[in-house]
Coordinates of C-alpha atoms in Angstrom, one line a residue:
X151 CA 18.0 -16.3 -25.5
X152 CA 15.3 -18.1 -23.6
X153 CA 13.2 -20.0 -26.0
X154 CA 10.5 -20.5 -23.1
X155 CA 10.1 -17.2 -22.3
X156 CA 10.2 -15.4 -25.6
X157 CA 10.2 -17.2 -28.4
X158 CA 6.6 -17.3 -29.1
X159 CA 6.3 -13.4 -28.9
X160 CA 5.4 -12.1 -32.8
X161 CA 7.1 -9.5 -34.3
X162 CA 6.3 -7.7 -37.9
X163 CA 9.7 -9.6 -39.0
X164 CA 8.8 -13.2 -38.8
X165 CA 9.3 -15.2 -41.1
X166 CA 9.5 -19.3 -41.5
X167 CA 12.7 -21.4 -41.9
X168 CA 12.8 -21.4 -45.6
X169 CA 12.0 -18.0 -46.5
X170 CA 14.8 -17.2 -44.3
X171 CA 17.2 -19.5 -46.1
X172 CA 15.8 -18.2 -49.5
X173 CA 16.5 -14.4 -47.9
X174 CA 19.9 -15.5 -46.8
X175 CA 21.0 -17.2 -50.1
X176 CA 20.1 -14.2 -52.9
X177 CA 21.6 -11.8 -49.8
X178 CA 25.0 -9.6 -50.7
X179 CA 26.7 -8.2 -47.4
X180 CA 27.0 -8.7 -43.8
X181 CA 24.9 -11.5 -41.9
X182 CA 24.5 -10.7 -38.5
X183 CA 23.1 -14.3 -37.5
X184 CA 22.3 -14.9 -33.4
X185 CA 23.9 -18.2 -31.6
X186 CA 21.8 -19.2 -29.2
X187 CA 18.9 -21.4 -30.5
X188 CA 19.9 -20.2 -34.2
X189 CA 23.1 -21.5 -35.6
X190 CA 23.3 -23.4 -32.9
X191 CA 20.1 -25.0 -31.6
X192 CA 20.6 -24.7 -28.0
X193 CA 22.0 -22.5 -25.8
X194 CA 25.1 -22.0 -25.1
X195 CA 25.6 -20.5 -21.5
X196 CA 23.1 -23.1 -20.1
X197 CA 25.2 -26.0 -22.0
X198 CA 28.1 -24.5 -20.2
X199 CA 26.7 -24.4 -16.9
X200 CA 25.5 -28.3 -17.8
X201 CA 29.4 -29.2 -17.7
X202 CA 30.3 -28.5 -14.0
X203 CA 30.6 -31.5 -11.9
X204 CA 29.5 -32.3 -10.0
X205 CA 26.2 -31.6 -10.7
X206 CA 24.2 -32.3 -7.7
X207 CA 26.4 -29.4 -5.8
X208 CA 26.5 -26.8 -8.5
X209 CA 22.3 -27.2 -8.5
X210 CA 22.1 -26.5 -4.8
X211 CA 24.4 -23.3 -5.5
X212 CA 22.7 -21.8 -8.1
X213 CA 19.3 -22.4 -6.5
X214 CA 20.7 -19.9 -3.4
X215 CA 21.5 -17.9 -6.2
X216 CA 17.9 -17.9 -7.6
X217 CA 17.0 -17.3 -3.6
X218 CA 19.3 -14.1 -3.1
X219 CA 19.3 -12.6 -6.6
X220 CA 21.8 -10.8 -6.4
X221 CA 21.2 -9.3 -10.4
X222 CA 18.7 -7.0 -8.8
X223 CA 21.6 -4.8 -7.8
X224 CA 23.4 -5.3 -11.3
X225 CA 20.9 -4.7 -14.3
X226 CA 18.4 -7.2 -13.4
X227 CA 17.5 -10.2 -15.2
X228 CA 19.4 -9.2 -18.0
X229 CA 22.8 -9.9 -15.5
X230 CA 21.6 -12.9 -14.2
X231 CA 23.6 -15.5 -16.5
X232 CA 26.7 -13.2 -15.8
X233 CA 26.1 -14.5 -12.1
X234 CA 25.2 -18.1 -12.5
X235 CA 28.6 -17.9 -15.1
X236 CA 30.5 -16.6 -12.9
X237 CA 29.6 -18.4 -9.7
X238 CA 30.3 -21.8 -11.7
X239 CA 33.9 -20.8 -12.6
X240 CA 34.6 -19.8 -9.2
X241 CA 33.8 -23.0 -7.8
X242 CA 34.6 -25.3 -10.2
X243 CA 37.3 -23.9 -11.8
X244 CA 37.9 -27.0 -14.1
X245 CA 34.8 -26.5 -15.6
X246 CA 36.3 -24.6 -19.3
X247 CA 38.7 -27.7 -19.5
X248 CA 35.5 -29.8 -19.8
X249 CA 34.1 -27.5 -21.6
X250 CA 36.7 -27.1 -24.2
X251 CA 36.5 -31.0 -24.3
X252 CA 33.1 -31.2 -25.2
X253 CA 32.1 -28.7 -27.3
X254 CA 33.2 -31.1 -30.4
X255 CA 30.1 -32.9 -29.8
X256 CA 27.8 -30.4 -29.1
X257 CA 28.5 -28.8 -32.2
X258 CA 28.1 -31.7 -34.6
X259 CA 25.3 -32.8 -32.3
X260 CA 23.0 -29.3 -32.3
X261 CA 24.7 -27.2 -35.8
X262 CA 21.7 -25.5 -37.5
X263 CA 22.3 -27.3 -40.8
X264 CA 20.3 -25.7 -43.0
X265 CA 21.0 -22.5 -41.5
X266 CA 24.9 -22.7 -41.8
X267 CA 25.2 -24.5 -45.0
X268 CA 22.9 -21.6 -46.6
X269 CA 25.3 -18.7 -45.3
X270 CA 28.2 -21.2 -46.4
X271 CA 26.5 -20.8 -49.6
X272 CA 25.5 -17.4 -50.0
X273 CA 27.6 -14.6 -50.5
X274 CA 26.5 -13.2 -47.2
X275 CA 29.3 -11.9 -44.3
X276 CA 28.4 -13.8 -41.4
X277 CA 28.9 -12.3 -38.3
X278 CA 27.9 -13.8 -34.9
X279 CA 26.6 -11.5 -33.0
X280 CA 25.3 -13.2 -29.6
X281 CA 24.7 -11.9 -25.7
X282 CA 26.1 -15.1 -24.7
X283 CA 30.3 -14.5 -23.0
X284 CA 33.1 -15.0 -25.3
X285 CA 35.1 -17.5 -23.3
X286 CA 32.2 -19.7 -23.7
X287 CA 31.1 -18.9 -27.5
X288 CA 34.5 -18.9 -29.0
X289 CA 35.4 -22.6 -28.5
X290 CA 31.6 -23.3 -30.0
X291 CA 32.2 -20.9 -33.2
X292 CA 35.7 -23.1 -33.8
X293 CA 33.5 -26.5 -33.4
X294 CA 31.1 -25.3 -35.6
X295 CA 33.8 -25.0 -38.5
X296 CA 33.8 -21.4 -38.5
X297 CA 36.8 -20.3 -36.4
X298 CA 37.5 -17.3 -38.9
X299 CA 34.4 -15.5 -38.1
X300 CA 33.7 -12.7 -36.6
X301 CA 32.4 -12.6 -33.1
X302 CA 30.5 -9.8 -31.4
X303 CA 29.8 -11.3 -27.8
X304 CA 29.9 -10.1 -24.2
X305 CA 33.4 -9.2 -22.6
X306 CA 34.4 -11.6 -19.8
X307 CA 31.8 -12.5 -17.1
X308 CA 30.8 -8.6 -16.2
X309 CA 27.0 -7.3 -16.4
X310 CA 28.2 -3.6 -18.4
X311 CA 27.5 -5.8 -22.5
X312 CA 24.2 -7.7 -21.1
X313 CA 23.0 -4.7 -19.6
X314 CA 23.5 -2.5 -23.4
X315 CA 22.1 -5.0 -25.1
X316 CA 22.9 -6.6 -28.7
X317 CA 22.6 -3.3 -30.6
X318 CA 24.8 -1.5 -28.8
X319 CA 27.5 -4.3 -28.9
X320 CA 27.0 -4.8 -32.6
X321 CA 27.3 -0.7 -33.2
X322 CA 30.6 -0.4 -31.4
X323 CA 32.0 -3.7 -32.4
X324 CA 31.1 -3.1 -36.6
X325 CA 29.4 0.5 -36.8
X326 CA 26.3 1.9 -37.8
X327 CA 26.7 1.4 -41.1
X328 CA 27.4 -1.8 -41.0
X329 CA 24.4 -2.6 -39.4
X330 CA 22.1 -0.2 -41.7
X331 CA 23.5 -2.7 -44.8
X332 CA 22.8 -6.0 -42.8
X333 CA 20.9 -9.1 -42.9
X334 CA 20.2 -9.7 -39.3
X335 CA 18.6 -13.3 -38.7
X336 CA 17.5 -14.1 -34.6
X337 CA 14.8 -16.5 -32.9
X338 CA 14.2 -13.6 -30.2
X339 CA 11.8 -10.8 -30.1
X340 CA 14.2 -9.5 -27.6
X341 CA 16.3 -8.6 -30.5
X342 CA 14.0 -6.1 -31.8
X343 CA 16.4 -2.8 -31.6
X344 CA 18.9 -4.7 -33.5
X345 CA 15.9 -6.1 -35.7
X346 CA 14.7 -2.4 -36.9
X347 CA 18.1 -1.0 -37.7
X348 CA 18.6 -3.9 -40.1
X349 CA 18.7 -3.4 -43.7
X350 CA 17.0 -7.3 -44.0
X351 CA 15.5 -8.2 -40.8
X352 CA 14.8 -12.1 -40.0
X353 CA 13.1 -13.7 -36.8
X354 CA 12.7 -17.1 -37.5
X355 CA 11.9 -19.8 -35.0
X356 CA 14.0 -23.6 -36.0
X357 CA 11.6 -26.4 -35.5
X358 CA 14.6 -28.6 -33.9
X359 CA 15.6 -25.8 -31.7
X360 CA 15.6 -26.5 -28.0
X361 CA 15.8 -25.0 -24.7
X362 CA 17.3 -27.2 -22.4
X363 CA 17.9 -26.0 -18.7
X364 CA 21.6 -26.7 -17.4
X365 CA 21.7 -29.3 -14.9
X366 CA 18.2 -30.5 -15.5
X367 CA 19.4 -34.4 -15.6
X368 CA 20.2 -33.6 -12.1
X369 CA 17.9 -34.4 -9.2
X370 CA 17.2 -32.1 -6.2
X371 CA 14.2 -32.2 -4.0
X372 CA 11.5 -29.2 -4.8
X373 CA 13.0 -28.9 -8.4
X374 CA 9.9 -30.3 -9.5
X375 CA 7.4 -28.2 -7.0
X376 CA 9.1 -25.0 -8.0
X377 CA 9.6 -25.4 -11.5
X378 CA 6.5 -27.6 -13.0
X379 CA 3.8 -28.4 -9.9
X380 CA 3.9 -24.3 -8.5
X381 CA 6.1 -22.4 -11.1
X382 CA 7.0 -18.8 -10.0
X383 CA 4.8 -19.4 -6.7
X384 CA 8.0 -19.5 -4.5
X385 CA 5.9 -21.9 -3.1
X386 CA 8.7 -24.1 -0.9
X387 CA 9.1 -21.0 0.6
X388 CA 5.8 -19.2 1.1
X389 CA 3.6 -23.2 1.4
X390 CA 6.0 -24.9 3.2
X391 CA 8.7 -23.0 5.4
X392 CA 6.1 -20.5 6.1
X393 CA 3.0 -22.6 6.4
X394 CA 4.3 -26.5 7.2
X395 CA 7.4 -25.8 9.0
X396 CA 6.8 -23.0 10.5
X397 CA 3.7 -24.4 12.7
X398 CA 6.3 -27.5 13.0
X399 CA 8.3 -25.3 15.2
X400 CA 5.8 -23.1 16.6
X401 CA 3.4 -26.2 18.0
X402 CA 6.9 -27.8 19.9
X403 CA 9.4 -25.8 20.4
X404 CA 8.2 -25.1 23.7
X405 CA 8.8 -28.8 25.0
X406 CA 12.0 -28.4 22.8
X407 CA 15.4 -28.6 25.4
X408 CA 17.8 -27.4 22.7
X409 CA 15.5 -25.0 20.8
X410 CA 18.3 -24.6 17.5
X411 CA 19.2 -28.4 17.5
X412 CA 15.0 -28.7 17.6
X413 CA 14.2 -26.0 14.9
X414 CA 17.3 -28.0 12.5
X415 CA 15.7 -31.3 13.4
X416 CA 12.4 -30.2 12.0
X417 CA 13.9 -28.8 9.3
X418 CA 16.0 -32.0 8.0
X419 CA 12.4 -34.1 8.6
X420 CA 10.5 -31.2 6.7
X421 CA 13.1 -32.4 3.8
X422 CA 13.2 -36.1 4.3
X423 CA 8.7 -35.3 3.9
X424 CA 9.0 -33.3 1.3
X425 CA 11.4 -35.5 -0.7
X426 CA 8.4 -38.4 -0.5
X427 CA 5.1 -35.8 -1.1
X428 CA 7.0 -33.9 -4.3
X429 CA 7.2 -37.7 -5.4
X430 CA 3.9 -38.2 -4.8
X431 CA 2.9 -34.9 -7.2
X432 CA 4.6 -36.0 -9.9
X433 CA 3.0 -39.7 -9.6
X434 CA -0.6 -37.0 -9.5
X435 CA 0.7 -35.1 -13.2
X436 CA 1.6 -38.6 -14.5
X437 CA -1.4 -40.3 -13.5
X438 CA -3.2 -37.1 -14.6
X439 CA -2.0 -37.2 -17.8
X440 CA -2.2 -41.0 -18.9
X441 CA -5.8 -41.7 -17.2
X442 CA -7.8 -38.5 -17.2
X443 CA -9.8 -37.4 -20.2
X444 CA -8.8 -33.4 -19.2
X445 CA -6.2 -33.7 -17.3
X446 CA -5.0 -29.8 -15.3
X447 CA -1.5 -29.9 -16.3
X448 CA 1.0 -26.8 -16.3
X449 CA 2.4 -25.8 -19.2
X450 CA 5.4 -26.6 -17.6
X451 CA 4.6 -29.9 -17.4
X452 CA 5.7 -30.2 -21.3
X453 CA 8.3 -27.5 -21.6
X454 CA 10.5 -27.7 -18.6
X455 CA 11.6 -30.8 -18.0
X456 CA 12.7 -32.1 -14.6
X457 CA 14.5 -35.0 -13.2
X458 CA 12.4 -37.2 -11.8
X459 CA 14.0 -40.6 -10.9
X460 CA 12.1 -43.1 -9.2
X461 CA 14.8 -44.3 -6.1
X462 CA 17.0 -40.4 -5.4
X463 CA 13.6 -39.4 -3.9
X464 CA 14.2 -41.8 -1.1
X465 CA 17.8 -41.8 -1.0
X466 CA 17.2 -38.4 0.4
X467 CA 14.4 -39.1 2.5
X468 CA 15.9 -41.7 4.4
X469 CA 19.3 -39.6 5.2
X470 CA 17.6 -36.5 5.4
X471 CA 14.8 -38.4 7.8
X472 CA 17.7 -40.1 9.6
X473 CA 20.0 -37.3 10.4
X474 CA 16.9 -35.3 11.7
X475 CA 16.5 -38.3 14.3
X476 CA 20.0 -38.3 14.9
X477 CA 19.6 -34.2 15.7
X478 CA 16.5 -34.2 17.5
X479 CA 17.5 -37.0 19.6
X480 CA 21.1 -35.8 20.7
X481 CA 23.0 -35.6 23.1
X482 CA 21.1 -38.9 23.4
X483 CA 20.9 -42.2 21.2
X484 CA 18.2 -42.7 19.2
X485 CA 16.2 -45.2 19.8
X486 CA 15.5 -48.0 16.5
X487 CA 11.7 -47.5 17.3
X488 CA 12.1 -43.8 15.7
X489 CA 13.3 -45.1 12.6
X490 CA 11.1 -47.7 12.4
X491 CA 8.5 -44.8 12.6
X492 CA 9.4 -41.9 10.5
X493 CA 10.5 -44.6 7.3
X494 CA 7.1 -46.1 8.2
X495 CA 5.2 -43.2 7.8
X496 CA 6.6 -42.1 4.8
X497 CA 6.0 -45.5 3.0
X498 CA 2.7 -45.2 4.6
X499 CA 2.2 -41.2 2.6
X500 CA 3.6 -42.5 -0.2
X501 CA 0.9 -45.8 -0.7
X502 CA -1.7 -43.1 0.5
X503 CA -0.9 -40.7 -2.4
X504 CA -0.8 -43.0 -5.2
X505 CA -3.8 -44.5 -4.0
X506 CA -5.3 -40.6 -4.2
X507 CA -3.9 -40.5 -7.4
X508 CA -5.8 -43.5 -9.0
X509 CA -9.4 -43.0 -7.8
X510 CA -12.0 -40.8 -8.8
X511 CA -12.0 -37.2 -8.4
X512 CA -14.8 -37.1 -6.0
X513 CA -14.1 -40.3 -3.6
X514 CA -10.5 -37.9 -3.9
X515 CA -12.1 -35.4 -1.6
X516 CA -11.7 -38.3 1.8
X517 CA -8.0 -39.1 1.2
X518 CA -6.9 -35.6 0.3
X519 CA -7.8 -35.1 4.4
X520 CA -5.4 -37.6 5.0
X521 CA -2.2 -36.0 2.9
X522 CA -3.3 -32.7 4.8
X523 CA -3.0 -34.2 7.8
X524 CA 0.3 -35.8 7.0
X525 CA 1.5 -32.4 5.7
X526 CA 0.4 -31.1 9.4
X527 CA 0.9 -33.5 11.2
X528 CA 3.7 -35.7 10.3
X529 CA 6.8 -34.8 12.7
X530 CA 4.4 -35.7 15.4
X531 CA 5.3 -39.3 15.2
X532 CA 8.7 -38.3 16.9
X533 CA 7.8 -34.7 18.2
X534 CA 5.4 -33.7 21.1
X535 CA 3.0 -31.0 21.0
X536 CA 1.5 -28.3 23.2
X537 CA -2.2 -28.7 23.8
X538 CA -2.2 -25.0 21.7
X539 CA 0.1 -27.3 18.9
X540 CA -2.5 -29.8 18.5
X541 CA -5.1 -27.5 18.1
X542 CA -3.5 -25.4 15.0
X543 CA -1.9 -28.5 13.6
X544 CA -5.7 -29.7 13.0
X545 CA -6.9 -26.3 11.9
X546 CA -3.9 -26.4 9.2
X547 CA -5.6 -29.7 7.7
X548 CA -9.2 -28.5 7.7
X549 CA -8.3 -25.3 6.5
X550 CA -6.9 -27.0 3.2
X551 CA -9.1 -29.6 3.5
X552 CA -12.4 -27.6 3.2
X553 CA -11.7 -25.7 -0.1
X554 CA -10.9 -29.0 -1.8
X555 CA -14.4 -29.8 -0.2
X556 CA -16.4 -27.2 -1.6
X557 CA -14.6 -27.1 -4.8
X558 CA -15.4 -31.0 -5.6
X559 CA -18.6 -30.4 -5.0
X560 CA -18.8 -28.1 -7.5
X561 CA -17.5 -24.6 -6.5
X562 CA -15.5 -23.4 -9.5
X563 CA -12.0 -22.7 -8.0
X564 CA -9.6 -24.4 -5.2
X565 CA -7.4 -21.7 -5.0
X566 CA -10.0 -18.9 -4.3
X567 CA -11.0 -20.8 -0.6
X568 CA -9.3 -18.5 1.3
X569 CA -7.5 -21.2 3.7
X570 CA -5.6 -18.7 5.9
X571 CA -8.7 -17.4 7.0
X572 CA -10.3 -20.8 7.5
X573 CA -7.9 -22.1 9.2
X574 CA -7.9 -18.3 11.5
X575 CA -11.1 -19.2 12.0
X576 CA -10.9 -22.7 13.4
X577 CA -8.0 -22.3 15.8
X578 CA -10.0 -18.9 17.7
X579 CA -12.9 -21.5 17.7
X580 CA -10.8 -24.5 19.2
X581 CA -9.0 -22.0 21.3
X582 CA -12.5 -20.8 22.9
X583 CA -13.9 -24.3 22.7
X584 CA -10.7 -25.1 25.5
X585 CA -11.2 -22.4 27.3
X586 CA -14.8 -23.7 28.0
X587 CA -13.3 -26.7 29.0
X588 CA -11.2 -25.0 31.9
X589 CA -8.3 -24.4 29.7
X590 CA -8.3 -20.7 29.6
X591 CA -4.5 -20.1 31.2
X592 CA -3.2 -21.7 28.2
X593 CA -4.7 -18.9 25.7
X594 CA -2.3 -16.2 27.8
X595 CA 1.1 -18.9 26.9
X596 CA 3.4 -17.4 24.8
X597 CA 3.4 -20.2 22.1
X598 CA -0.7 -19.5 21.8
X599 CA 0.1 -15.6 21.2
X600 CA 2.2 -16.6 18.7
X601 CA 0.7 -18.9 16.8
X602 CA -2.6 -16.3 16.8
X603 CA 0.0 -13.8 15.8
X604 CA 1.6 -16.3 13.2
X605 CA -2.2 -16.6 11.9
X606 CA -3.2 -13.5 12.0
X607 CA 0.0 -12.6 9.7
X608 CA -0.4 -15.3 7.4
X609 CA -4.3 -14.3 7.0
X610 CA -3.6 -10.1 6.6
X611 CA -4.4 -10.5 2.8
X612 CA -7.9 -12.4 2.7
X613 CA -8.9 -10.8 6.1
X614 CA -8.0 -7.0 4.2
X615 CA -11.3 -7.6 1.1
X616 CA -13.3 -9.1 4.1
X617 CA -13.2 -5.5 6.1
X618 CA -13.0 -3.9 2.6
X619 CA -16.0 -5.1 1.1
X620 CA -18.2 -6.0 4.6
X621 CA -21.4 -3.6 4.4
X622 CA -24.5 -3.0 7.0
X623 CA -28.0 -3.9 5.2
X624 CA -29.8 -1.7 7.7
X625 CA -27.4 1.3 6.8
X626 CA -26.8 0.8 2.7
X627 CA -30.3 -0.7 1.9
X628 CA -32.5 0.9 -0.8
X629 CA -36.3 2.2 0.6
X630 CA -37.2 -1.0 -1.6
X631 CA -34.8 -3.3 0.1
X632 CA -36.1 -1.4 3.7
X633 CA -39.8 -2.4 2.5

């Protein structure tokens, strides 16, 4: 069970730590007791996962995983460990050996104490009944000294147990009446069915239990974005492929002679950025939260810890940054000057943030231009742009930089700016504002169509309430508004 995501949830069965152990001790009869963040106070698929190595490439797999989801075909999220499980056995097939190695440690590490020595105590029937895969639990159960036990757990790696559920399992595996007679103790409201056939039902939440996410020691560029800056925004997709990168491409590729080498070039420099700028958030929470008297912190920020070394960040900036050149460059070599440029410029973004992060909130408003047009503008520095390129690069800055603008001046959201339209708004302007200027042939080039299309697309849900809500005075007014 995921303590995050349902462990505060109530349910008429709570109760706290000691009136379960108080329960559990004067109990007679089975003792259905949960694993996961129970009797043992993590969880055990994710500690699993934690063991493949190495870690940096079983990250990057199970975040094209969390991209392609394939559990919305199986059962949905219920399925999804069965996925990440097996996808880790597959490709690192030595992974149980480690496993079997290390669950000594775990177990004396992260046993419920109280918990176990209570139904050591009691003359209670414990039975583990847990969600988590067999393979996995049954090594754990022996660590934790009971190897006699009896386990009720999901069958291999399939989705057909984590789809049924814990009550199902438990019925088949013991009976109903076995379950009608039971004590059944769990941290998860999730558990409910199994909960309200009990004859003594317990949800209890352990003070020293913890959620820890597998692999989260490990660092990978836009962890941090995804999972604590923007959680469930799909943001590296939706705020940067789609908004940074794609006007990348769209404002060169034109002047590009090897259009796929130049759309993979961009790509490995949008990393090599992006490695440096995600630093530069978490320098904003930390700075946030050790200098600002109400600091706007997710809740994230405290619950779902992410690796966040100080030197990995530009490890993978500098390859990333130099294989782009490298790319963009070919068949040709690279000339030192383009090094000296792109490393330059991110040092240069990275001083700018951290000086952003350390002022006041309103003198904030004058540098955040400056990480906009960095975000916009950046590749520039090796890449040239169309005349049209220029023009939505700078409508990309001003279009985030104007809501920031207006909302540090006192407007009461950011978000709510409507930058897609803004920044709709200034390339038509700039666009007319060259035609005036004699430019007019370059409206009908196929790189301005698409970038008007590109906008037009990525504006279709704030222009939709404009047209929605838009109104004539002269035809809606009252006689007293006409008088």
């Amino acid at each position: 069970m995921n303590a995050q995501a349902g462990g505060s949830t109530p349910t008429p069965f709570d109760v706290d730590p000691d009136n379960a152990i108080e329960a559990i001790l004067g109990f007679q009869g089975p003792a259905l007791v949960d694993l996961d963040e129970t009797l043992y106070l993590r969880n055990s698929t994710e500690d699993f996962i934690d063991t493949a190595a190495p870690g940096l490439i079983a990250m990057i797999l199970l975040r094209f995983l969390d991209v392609a989801r394939p559990w919305r075909f199986t059962g949905g999220e219920a399925t999804r460990d069965s996925w990440r499980v097996r996808l880790i056995v597959i490709f690192f097939p030595w992974v149980g050996v480690r496993w079997r190695r290390r669950v000594a440690i775990l177990a004396a590490r992260h046993v419920n104490r109280p918990l176990f020595d209570a139904l050591r105590a009691s003359a209670a029937q414990p039975i583990v009944v847990t969600v988590g895969f067999e393979s996995i639990v049954r090594p754990l159960i022996a660590a934790l000294g009971i190897p006699d036990a009896t386990l009720v757990a999901a069958r291999g790696f399939g989705f057909h147990d984590r789809r049924r559920g814990k009550l199902a399992m438990a019925v088949e595996a013991l009976g109903d009446e076995t379950i009608r007679r039971s004590l059944v103790i769990t941290d998860s409201p999730q558990d409910r069915p199994l909960l309200d056939a009990a004859a003594r039902p317990l949800r209890t939440i352990w003070p020293d239990a913890k959620y820890r996410r597998a692999l989260g020691r490990v660092y990978l560029p836009g962890e941090y974005l995804s999972r604590v800056k923007r959680p469930g925004e799909r943001y590296i997709w939706r705020g940067i492929v789609q908004e940074d990168l794609a006007f990348w491409i769209l404002s060169s590729i034109s002047l590009a002679a090897h259009p796929l080498a130049h759309v993979l070039g961009l790509a490995l420099l949008a990393l090599s950025f992006w490695a440096i700028y995600e630093r530069g958030y978490v320098d904003n929470d930390h700075a946030a939260a050790h200098f600002e008297h109400d600091p706007k912190l997710t809740a994230e920020y405290h619950e779902a810890p992410v690796a966040t070394p100080k030197w990995q960040p530009w490890i993978w900036a500098l390859l990333s940054g130099g294989a782009a050149i490298l790319v963009l460059r070919a068949p040709l070599r690279p000339a030192p000057v383009d090094f000296l440029k792109w490393y330059a410029l991110l040092g240069a973004t990275h001083v700018w943030f951290r000086w952003y992060n350390r002022l006041d909130k309103r003198t904030r408003v004058w540098l955040y231009a400056g990480l906009q047009l960095a975000r916009s503008a950046a590749f520039a520095v090796l890449v040239p742009v169309t005349g049209i390129g220029a023009i939505v690069l700078g409508a990309q800055a001003l279009s985030r930089w104007v809501p920031y603008y207006s909302y540090r001046l006192g407007g009461t959201s950011w978000t709510n700016g409507q930058p897609q339209l803004i920044r709709l708004l200034f390339v038509i302007t700039f666009i007319i504002l060259l035609s005036a200027t004699g430019g007019f042939h370059l409206n009908l080039a196929p790189t301005t169509i698409l970038i008007v299309l590109w906008c037009l697309f990525r504006a279709r849900y704030e222009l939709g309430p404009v047209f929605s809500t838009a109104r004539r005075l002269d035809k809606s007014a009252t006689g007293k508004e006409r008088g």
